[in-house]
Tab-separated table of N, CA and C in Angstrom:
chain	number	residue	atom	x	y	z
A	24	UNK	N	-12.620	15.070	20.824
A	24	UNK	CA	-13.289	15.565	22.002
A	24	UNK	C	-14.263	14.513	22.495
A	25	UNK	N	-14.351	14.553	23.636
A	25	UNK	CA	-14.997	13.179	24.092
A	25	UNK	C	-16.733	14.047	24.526
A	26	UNK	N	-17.567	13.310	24.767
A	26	UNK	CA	-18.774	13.618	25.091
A	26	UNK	C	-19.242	12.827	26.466
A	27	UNK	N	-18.262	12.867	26.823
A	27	UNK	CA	-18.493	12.716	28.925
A	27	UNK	C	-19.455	13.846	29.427
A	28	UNK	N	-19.851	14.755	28.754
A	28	UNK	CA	-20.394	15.519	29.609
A	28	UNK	C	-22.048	15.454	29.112
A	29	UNK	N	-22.268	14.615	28.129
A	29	UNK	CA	-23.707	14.151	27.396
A	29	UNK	C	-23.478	13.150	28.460
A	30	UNK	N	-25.356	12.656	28.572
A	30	UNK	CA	-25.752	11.727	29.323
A	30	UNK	C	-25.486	10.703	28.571
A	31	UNK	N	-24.097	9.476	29.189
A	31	UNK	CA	-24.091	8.154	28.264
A	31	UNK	C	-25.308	7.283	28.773
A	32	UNK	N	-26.095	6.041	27.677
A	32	UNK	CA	-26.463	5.207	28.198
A	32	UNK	C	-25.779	4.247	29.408
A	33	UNK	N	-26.515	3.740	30.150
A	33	UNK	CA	-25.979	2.850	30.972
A	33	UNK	C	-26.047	1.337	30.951
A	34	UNK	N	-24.855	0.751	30.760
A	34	UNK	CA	-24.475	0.027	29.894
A	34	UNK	C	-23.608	-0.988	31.110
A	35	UNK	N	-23.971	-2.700	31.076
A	35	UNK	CA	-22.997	-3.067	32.231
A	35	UNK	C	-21.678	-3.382	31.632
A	36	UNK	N	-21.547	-3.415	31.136
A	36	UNK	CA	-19.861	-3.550	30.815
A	36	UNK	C	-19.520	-2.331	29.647
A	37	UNK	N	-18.384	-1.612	29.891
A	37	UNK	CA	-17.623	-1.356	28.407
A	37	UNK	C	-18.107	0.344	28.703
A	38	UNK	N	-18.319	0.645	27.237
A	38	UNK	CA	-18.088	2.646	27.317
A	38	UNK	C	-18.997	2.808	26.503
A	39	UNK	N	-20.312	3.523	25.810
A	39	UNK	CA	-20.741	4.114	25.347
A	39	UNK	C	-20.524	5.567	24.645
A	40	UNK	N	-19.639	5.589	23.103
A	40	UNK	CA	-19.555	6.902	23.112
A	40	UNK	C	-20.304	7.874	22.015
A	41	UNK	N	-20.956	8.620	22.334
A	41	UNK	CA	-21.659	8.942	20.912
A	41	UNK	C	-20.632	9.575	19.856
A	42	UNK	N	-20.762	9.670	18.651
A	42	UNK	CA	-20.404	9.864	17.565
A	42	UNK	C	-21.001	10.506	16.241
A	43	UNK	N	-20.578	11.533	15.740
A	43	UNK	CA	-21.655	12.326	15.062
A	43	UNK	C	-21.506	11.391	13.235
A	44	UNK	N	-22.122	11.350	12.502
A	44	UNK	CA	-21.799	10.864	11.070
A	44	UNK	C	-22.912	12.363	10.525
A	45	UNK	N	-21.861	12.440	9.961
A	45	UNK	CA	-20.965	13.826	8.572
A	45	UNK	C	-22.226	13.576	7.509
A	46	UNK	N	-22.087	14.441	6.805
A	46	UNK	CA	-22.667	14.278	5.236
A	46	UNK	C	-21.851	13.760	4.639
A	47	UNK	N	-20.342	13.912	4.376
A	47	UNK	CA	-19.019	13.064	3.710
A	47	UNK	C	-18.986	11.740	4.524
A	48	UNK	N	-19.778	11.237	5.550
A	48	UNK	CA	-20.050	10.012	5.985
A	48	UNK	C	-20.728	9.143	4.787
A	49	UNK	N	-21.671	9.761	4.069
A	49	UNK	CA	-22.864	9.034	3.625
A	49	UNK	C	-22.813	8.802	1.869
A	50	UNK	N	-22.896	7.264	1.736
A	50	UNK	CA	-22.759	7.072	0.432
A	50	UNK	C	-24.040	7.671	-0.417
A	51	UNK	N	-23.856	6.948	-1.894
A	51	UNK	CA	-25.097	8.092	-2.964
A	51	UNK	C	-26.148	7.509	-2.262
A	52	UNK	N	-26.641	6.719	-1.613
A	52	UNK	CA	-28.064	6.007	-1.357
A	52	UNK	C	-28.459	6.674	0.075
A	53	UNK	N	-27.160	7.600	0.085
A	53	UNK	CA	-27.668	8.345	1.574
A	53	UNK	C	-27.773	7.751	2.901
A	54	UNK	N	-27.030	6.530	3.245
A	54	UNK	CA	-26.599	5.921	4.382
A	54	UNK	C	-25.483	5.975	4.300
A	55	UNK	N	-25.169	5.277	5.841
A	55	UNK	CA	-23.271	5.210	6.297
A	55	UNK	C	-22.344	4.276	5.053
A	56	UNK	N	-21.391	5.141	4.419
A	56	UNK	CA	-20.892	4.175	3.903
A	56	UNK	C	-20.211	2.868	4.784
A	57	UNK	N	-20.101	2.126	4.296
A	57	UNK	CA	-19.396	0.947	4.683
A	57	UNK	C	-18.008	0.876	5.294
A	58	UNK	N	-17.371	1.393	4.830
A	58	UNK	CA	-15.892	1.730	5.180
A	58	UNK	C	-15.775	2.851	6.454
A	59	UNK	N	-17.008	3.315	6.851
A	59	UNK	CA	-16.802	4.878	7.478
A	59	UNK	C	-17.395	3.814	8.566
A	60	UNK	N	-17.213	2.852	9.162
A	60	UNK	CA	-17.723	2.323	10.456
A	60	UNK	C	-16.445	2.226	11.307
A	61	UNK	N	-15.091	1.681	10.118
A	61	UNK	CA	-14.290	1.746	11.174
A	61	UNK	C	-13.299	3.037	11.357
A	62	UNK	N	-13.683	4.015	10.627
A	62	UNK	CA	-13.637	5.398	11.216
A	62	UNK	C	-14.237	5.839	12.334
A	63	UNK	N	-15.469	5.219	12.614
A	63	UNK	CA	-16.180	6.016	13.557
A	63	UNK	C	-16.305	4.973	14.714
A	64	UNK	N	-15.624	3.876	14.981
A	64	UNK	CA	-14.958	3.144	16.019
A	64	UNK	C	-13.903	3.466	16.327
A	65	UNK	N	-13.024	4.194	15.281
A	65	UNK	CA	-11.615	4.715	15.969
A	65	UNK	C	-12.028	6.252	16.782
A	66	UNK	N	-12.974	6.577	16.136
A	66	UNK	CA	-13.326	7.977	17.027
A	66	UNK	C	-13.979	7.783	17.886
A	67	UNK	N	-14.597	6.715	18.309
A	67	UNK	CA	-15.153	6.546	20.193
A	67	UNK	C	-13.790	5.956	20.883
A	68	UNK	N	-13.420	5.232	20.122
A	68	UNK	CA	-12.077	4.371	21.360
A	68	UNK	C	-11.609	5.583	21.515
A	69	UNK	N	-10.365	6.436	20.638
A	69	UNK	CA	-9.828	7.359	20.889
A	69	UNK	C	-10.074	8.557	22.324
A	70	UNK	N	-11.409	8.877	22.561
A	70	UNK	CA	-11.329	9.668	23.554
A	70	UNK	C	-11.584	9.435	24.524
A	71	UNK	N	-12.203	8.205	24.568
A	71	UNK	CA	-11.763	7.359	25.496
A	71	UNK	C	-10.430	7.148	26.290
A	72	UNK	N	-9.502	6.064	25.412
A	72	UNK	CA	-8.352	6.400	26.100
A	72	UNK	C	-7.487	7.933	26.194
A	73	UNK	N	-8.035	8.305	25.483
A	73	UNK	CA	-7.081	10.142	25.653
A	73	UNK	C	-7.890	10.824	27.296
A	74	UNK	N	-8.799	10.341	27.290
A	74	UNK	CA	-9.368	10.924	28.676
A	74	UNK	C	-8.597	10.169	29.818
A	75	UNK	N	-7.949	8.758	29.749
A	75	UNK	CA	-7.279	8.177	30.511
A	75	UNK	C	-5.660	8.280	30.860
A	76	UNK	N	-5.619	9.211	29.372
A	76	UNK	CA	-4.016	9.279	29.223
A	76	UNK	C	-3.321	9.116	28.600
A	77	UNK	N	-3.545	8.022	27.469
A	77	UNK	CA	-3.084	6.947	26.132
A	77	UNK	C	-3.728	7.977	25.138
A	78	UNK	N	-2.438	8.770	24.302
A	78	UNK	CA	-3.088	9.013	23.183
A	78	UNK	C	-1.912	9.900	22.430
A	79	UNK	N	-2.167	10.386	21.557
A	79	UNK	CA	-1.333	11.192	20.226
A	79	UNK	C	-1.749	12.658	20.125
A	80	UNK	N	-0.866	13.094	20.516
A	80	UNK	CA	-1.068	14.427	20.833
A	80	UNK	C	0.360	15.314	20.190
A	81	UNK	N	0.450	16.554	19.486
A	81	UNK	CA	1.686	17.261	18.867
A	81	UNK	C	2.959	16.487	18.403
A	82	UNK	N	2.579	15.242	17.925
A	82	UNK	CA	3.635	14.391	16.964
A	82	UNK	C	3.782	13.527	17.973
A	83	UNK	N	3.560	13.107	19.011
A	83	UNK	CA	4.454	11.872	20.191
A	83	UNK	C	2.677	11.010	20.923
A	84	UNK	N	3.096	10.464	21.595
A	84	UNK	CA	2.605	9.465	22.263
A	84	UNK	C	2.591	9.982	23.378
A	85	UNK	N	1.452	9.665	24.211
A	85	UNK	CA	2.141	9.777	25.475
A	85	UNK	C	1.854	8.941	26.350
A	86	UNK	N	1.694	7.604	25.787
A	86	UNK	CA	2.440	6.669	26.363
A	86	UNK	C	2.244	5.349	25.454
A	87	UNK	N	3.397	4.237	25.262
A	87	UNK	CA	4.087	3.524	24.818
A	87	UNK	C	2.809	2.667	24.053
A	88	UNK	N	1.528	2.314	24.703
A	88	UNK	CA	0.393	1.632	24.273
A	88	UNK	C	-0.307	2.173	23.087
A	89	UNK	N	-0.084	3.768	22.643
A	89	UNK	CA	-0.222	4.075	21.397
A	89	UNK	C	-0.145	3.483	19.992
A	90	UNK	N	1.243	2.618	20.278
A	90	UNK	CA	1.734	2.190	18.855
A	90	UNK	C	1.138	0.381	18.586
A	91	UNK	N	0.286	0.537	17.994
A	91	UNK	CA	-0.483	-0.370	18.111
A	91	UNK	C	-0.833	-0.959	16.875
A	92	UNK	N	-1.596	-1.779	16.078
A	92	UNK	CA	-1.743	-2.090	14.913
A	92	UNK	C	-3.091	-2.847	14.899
A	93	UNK	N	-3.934	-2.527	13.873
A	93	UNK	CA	-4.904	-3.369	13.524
A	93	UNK	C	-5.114	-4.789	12.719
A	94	UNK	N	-4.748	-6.038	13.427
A	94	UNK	CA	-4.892	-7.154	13.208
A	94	UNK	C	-5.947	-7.994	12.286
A	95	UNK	N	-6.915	-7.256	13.229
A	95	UNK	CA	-8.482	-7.943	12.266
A	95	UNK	C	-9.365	-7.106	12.685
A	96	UNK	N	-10.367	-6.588	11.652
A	96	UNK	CA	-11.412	-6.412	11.419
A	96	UNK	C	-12.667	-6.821	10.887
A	97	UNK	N	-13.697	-7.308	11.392
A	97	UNK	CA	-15.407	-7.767	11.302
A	97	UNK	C	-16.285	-7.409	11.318
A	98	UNK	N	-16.939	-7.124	10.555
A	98	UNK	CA	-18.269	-6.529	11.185
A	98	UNK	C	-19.530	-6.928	10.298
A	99	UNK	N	-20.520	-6.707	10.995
A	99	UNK	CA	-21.581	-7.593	10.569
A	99	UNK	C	-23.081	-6.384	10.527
A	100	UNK	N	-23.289	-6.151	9.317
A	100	UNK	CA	-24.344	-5.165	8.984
A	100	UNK	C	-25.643	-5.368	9.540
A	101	UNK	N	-26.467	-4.713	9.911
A	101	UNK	CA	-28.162	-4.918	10.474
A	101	UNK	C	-28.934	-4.041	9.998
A	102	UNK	N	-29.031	-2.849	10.568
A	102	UNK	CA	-30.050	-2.240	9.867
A	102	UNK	C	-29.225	-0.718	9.538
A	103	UNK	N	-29.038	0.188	8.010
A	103	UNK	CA	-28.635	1.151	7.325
A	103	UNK	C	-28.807	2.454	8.429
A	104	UNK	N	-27.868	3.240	8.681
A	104	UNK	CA	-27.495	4.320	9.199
A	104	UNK	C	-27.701	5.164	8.216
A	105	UNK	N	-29.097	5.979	8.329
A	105	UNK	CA	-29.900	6.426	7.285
A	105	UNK	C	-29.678	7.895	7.317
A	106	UNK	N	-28.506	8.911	8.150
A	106	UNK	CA	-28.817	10.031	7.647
A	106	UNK	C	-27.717	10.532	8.465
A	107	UNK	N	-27.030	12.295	9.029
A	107	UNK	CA	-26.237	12.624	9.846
A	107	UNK	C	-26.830	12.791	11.216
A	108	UNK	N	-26.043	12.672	12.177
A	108	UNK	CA	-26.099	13.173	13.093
A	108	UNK	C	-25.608	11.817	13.998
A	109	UNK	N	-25.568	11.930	15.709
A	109	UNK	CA	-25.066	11.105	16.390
A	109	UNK	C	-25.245	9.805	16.605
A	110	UNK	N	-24.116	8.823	16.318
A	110	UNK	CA	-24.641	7.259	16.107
A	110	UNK	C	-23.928	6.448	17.946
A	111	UNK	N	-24.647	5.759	18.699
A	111	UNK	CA	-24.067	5.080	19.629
A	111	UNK	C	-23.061	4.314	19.570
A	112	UNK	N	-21.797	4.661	20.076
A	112	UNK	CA	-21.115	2.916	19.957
A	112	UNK	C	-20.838	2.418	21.049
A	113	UNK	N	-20.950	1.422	21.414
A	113	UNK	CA	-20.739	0.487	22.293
A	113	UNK	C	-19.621	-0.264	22.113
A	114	UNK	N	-18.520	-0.390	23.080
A	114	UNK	CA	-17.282	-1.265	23.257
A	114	UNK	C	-17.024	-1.104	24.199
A	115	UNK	N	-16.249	-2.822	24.302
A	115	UNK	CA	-15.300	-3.924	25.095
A	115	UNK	C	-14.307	-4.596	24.795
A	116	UNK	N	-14.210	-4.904	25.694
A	116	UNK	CA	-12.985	-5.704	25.366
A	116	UNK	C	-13.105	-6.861	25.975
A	117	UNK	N	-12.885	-7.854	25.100
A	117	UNK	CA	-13.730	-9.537	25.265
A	117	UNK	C	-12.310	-9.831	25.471
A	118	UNK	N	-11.051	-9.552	25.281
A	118	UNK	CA	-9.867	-10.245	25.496
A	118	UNK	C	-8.811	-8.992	25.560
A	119	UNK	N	-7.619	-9.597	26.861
A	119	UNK	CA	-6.956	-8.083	26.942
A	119	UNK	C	-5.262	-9.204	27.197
A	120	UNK	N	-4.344	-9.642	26.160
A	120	UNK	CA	-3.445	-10.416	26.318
A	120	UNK	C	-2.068	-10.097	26.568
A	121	UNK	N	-1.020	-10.538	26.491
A	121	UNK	CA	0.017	-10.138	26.864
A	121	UNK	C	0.588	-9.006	25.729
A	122	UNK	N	0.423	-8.971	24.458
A	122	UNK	CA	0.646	-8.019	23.884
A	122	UNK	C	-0.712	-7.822	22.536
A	123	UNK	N	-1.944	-8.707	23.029
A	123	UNK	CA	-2.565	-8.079	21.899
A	123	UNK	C	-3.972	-7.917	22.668
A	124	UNK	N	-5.188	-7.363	21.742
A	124	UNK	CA	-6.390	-7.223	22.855
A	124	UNK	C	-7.420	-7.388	21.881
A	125	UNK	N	-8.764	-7.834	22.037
A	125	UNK	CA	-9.742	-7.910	21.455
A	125	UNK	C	-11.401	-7.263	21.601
A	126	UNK	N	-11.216	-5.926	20.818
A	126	UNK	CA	-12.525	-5.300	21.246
A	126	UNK	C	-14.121	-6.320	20.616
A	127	UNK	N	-14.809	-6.019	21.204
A	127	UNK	CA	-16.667	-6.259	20.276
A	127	UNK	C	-16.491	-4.752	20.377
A	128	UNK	N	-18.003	-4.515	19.590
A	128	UNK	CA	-18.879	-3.181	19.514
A	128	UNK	C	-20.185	-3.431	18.485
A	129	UNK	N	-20.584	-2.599	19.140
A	129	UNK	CA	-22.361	-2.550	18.614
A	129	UNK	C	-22.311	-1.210	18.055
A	130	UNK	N	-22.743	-0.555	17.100
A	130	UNK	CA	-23.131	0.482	16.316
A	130	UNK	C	-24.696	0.719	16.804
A	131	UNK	N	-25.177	1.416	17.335
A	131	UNK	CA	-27.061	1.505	17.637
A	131	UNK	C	-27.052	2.633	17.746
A	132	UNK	N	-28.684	3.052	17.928
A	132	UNK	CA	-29.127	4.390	17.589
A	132	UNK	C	-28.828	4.924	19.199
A	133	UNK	N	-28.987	6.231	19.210
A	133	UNK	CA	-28.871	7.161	20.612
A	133	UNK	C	-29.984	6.411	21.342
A	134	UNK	N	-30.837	6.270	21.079
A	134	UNK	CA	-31.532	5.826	22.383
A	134	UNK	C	-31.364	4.264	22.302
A	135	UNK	N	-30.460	3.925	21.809
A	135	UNK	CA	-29.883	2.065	21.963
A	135	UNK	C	-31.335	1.182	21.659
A	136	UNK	N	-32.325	1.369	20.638
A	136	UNK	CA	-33.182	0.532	20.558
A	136	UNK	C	-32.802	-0.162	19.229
A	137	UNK	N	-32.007	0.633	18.261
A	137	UNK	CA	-31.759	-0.044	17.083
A	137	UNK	C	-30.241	-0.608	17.151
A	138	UNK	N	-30.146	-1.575	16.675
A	138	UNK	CA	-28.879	-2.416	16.257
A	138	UNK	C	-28.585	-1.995	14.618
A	139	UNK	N	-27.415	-1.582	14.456
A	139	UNK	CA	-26.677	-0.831	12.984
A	139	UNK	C	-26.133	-1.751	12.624
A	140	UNK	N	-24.710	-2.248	13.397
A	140	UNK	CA	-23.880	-3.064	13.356
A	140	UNK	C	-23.416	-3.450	14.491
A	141	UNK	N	-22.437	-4.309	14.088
A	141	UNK	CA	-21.797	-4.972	15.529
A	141	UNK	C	-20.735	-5.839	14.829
A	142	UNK	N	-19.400	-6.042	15.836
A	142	UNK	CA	-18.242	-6.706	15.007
A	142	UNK	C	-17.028	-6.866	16.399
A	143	UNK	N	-16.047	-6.862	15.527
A	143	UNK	CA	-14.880	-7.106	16.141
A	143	UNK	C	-13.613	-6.346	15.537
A	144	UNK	N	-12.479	-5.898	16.877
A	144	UNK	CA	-11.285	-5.672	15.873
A	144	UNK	C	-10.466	-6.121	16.773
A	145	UNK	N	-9.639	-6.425	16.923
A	145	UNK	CA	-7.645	-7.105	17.284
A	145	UNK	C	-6.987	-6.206	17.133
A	146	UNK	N	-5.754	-5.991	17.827
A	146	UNK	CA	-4.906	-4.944	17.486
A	146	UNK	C	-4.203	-5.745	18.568
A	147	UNK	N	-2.665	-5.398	17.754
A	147	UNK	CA	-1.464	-5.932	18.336
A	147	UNK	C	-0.559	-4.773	18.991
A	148	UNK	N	-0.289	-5.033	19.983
A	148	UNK	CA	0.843	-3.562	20.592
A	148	UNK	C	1.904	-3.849	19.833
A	149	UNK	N	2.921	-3.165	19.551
A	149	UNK	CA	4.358	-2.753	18.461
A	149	UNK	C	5.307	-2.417	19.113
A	150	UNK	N	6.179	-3.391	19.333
A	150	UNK	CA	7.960	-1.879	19.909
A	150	UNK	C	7.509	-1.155	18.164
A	151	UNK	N	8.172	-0.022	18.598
A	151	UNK	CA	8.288	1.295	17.424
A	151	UNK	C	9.338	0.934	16.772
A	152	UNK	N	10.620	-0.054	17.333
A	152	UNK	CA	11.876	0.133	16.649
A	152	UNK	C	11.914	-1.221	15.631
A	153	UNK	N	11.188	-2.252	16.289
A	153	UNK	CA	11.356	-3.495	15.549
A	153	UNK	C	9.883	-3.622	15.189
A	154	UNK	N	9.293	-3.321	15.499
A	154	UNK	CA	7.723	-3.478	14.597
A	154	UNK	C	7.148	-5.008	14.858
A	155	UNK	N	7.430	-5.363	16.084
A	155	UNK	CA	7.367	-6.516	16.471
A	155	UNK	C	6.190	-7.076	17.992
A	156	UNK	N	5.974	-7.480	18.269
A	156	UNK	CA	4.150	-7.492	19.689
A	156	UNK	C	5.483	-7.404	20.615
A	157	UNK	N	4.642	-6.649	21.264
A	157	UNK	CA	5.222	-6.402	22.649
A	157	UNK	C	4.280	-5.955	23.704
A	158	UNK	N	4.795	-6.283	25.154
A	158	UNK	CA	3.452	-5.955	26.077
A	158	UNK	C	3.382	-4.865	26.274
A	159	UNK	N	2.045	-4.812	26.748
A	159	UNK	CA	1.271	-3.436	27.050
A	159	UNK	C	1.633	-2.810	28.511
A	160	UNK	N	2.059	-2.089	28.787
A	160	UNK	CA	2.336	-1.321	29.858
A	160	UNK	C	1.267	-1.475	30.956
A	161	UNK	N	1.824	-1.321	32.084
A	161	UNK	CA	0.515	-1.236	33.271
A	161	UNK	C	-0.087	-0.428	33.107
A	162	UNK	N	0.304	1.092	32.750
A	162	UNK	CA	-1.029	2.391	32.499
A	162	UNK	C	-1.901	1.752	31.394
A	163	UNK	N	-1.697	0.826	30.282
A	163	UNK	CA	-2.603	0.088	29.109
A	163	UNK	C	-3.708	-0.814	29.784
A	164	UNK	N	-3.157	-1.451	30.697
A	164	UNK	CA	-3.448	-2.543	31.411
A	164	UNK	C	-4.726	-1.941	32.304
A	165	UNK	N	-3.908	-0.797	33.240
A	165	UNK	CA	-5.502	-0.318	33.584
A	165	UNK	C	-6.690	0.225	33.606
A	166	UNK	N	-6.109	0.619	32.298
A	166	UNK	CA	-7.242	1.416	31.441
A	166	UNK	C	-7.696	0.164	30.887
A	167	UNK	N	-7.381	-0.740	30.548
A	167	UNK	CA	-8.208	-1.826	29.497
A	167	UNK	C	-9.062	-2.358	30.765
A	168	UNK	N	-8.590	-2.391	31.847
A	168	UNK	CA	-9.389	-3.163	32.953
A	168	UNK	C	-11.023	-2.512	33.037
A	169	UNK	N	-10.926	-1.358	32.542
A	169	UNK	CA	-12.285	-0.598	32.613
A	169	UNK	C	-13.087	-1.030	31.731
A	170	UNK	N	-12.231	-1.561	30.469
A	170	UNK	CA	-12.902	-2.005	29.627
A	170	UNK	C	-13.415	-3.691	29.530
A	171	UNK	N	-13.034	-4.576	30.286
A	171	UNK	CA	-13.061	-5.850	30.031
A	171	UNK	C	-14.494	-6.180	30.393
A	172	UNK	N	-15.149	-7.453	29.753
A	172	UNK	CA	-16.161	-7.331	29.861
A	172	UNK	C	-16.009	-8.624	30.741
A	173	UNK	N	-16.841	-8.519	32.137
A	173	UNK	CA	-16.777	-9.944	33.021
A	173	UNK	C	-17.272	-11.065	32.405
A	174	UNK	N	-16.639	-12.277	33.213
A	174	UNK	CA	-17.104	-13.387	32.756
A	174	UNK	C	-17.831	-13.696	33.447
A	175	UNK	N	-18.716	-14.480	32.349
A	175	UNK	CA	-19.690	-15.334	32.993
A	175	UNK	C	-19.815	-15.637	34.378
A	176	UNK	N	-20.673	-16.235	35.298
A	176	UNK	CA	-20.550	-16.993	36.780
A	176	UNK	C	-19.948	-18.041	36.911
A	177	UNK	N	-18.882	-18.325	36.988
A	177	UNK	CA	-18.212	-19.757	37.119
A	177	UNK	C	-16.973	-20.203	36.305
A	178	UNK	N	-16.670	-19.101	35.378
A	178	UNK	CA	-15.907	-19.269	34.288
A	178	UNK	C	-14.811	-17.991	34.134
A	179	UNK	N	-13.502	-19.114	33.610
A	179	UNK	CA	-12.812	-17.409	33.914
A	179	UNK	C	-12.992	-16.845	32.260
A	180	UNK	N	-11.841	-15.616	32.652
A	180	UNK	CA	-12.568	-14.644	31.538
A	180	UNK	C	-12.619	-15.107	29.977
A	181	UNK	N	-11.571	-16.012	29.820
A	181	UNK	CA	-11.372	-16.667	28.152
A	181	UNK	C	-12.469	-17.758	28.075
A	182	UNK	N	-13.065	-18.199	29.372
A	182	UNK	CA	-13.954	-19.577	29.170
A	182	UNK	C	-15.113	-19.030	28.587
A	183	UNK	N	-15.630	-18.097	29.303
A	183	UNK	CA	-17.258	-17.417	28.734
A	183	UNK	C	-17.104	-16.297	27.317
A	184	UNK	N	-15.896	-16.449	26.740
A	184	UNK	CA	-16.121	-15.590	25.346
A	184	UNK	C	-16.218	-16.540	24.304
């Protein structure tokens, strides 16, 4: 379920989505475990694109940009996600290619003054039959366009990342 109807921060590039962290979020020291970050990056992208159209719904796809794969993952720790309740995420997309794309994201508190984390992930689009990159459809394409983050003044979009 997406939270479009909470006030997002305003943000110049990319999507803001809040995200709640669980008590089964939180390791014995009582912060975010480590591993539960890129859980809770797949749960802001997700309703995101499902609000656009792209998503997994009663066993199928509904549409082809679904089948996708995670390439690489990064991320870079700052300050401990100390308890439950709603964490900010912030994402873009610093690169959107012929069959693969490259998000950032920032992990910060609801009112965006604290920095949690921040990183990167890749993901490659898939034919389903050969398991092989393939391009992203125009409905992928214009939904990622919402997401791309502009370049710099003077530079195109691969020069200023």
């Amino acid at each position: 379920m997406s939270n479009a109807t909470i006030e997002q921060p305003a943000v110049e590039f990319g999507h803001v989505e809040r995200v709640p962290v669980h008590f089964d979020d939180l390791d014995a020291l009582g912060i975010l475990h480590n591993a539960r970050y890129a859980v809770l990056l797949e749960r802001a992208l997700t309703p995101y694109w499902a609000d656009r159209g792209v998503s997994y719904q009663g066993g199928r796809t509904s549409a082809p940009d679904v089948f996708h794969a995670v390439r690489e993952f990064t991320i870079t720790y700052r300050t401990p996600i100390t308890g439950t309740g709603p964490v900010a995420v912030h994402f873009w997309l610093e690169h959107f290619g012929t069959s693969s794309a490259e998000y950032a994201f920032q992990f910060r508190s609801v009112d965006g003054r604290t920095l949690h984390a921040e990183g990167r992930r890749a993901i490659v689009r898939l034919d389903p039959a050969t398991l092989r990159p393939t391009a992203w459809t125009e409905t992928g394409r214009a939904v990622a366009a919402t997401l791309l983050r502009p370049a710099p003044a003077g530079l195109t979009p691969d020069q200023g990342r």
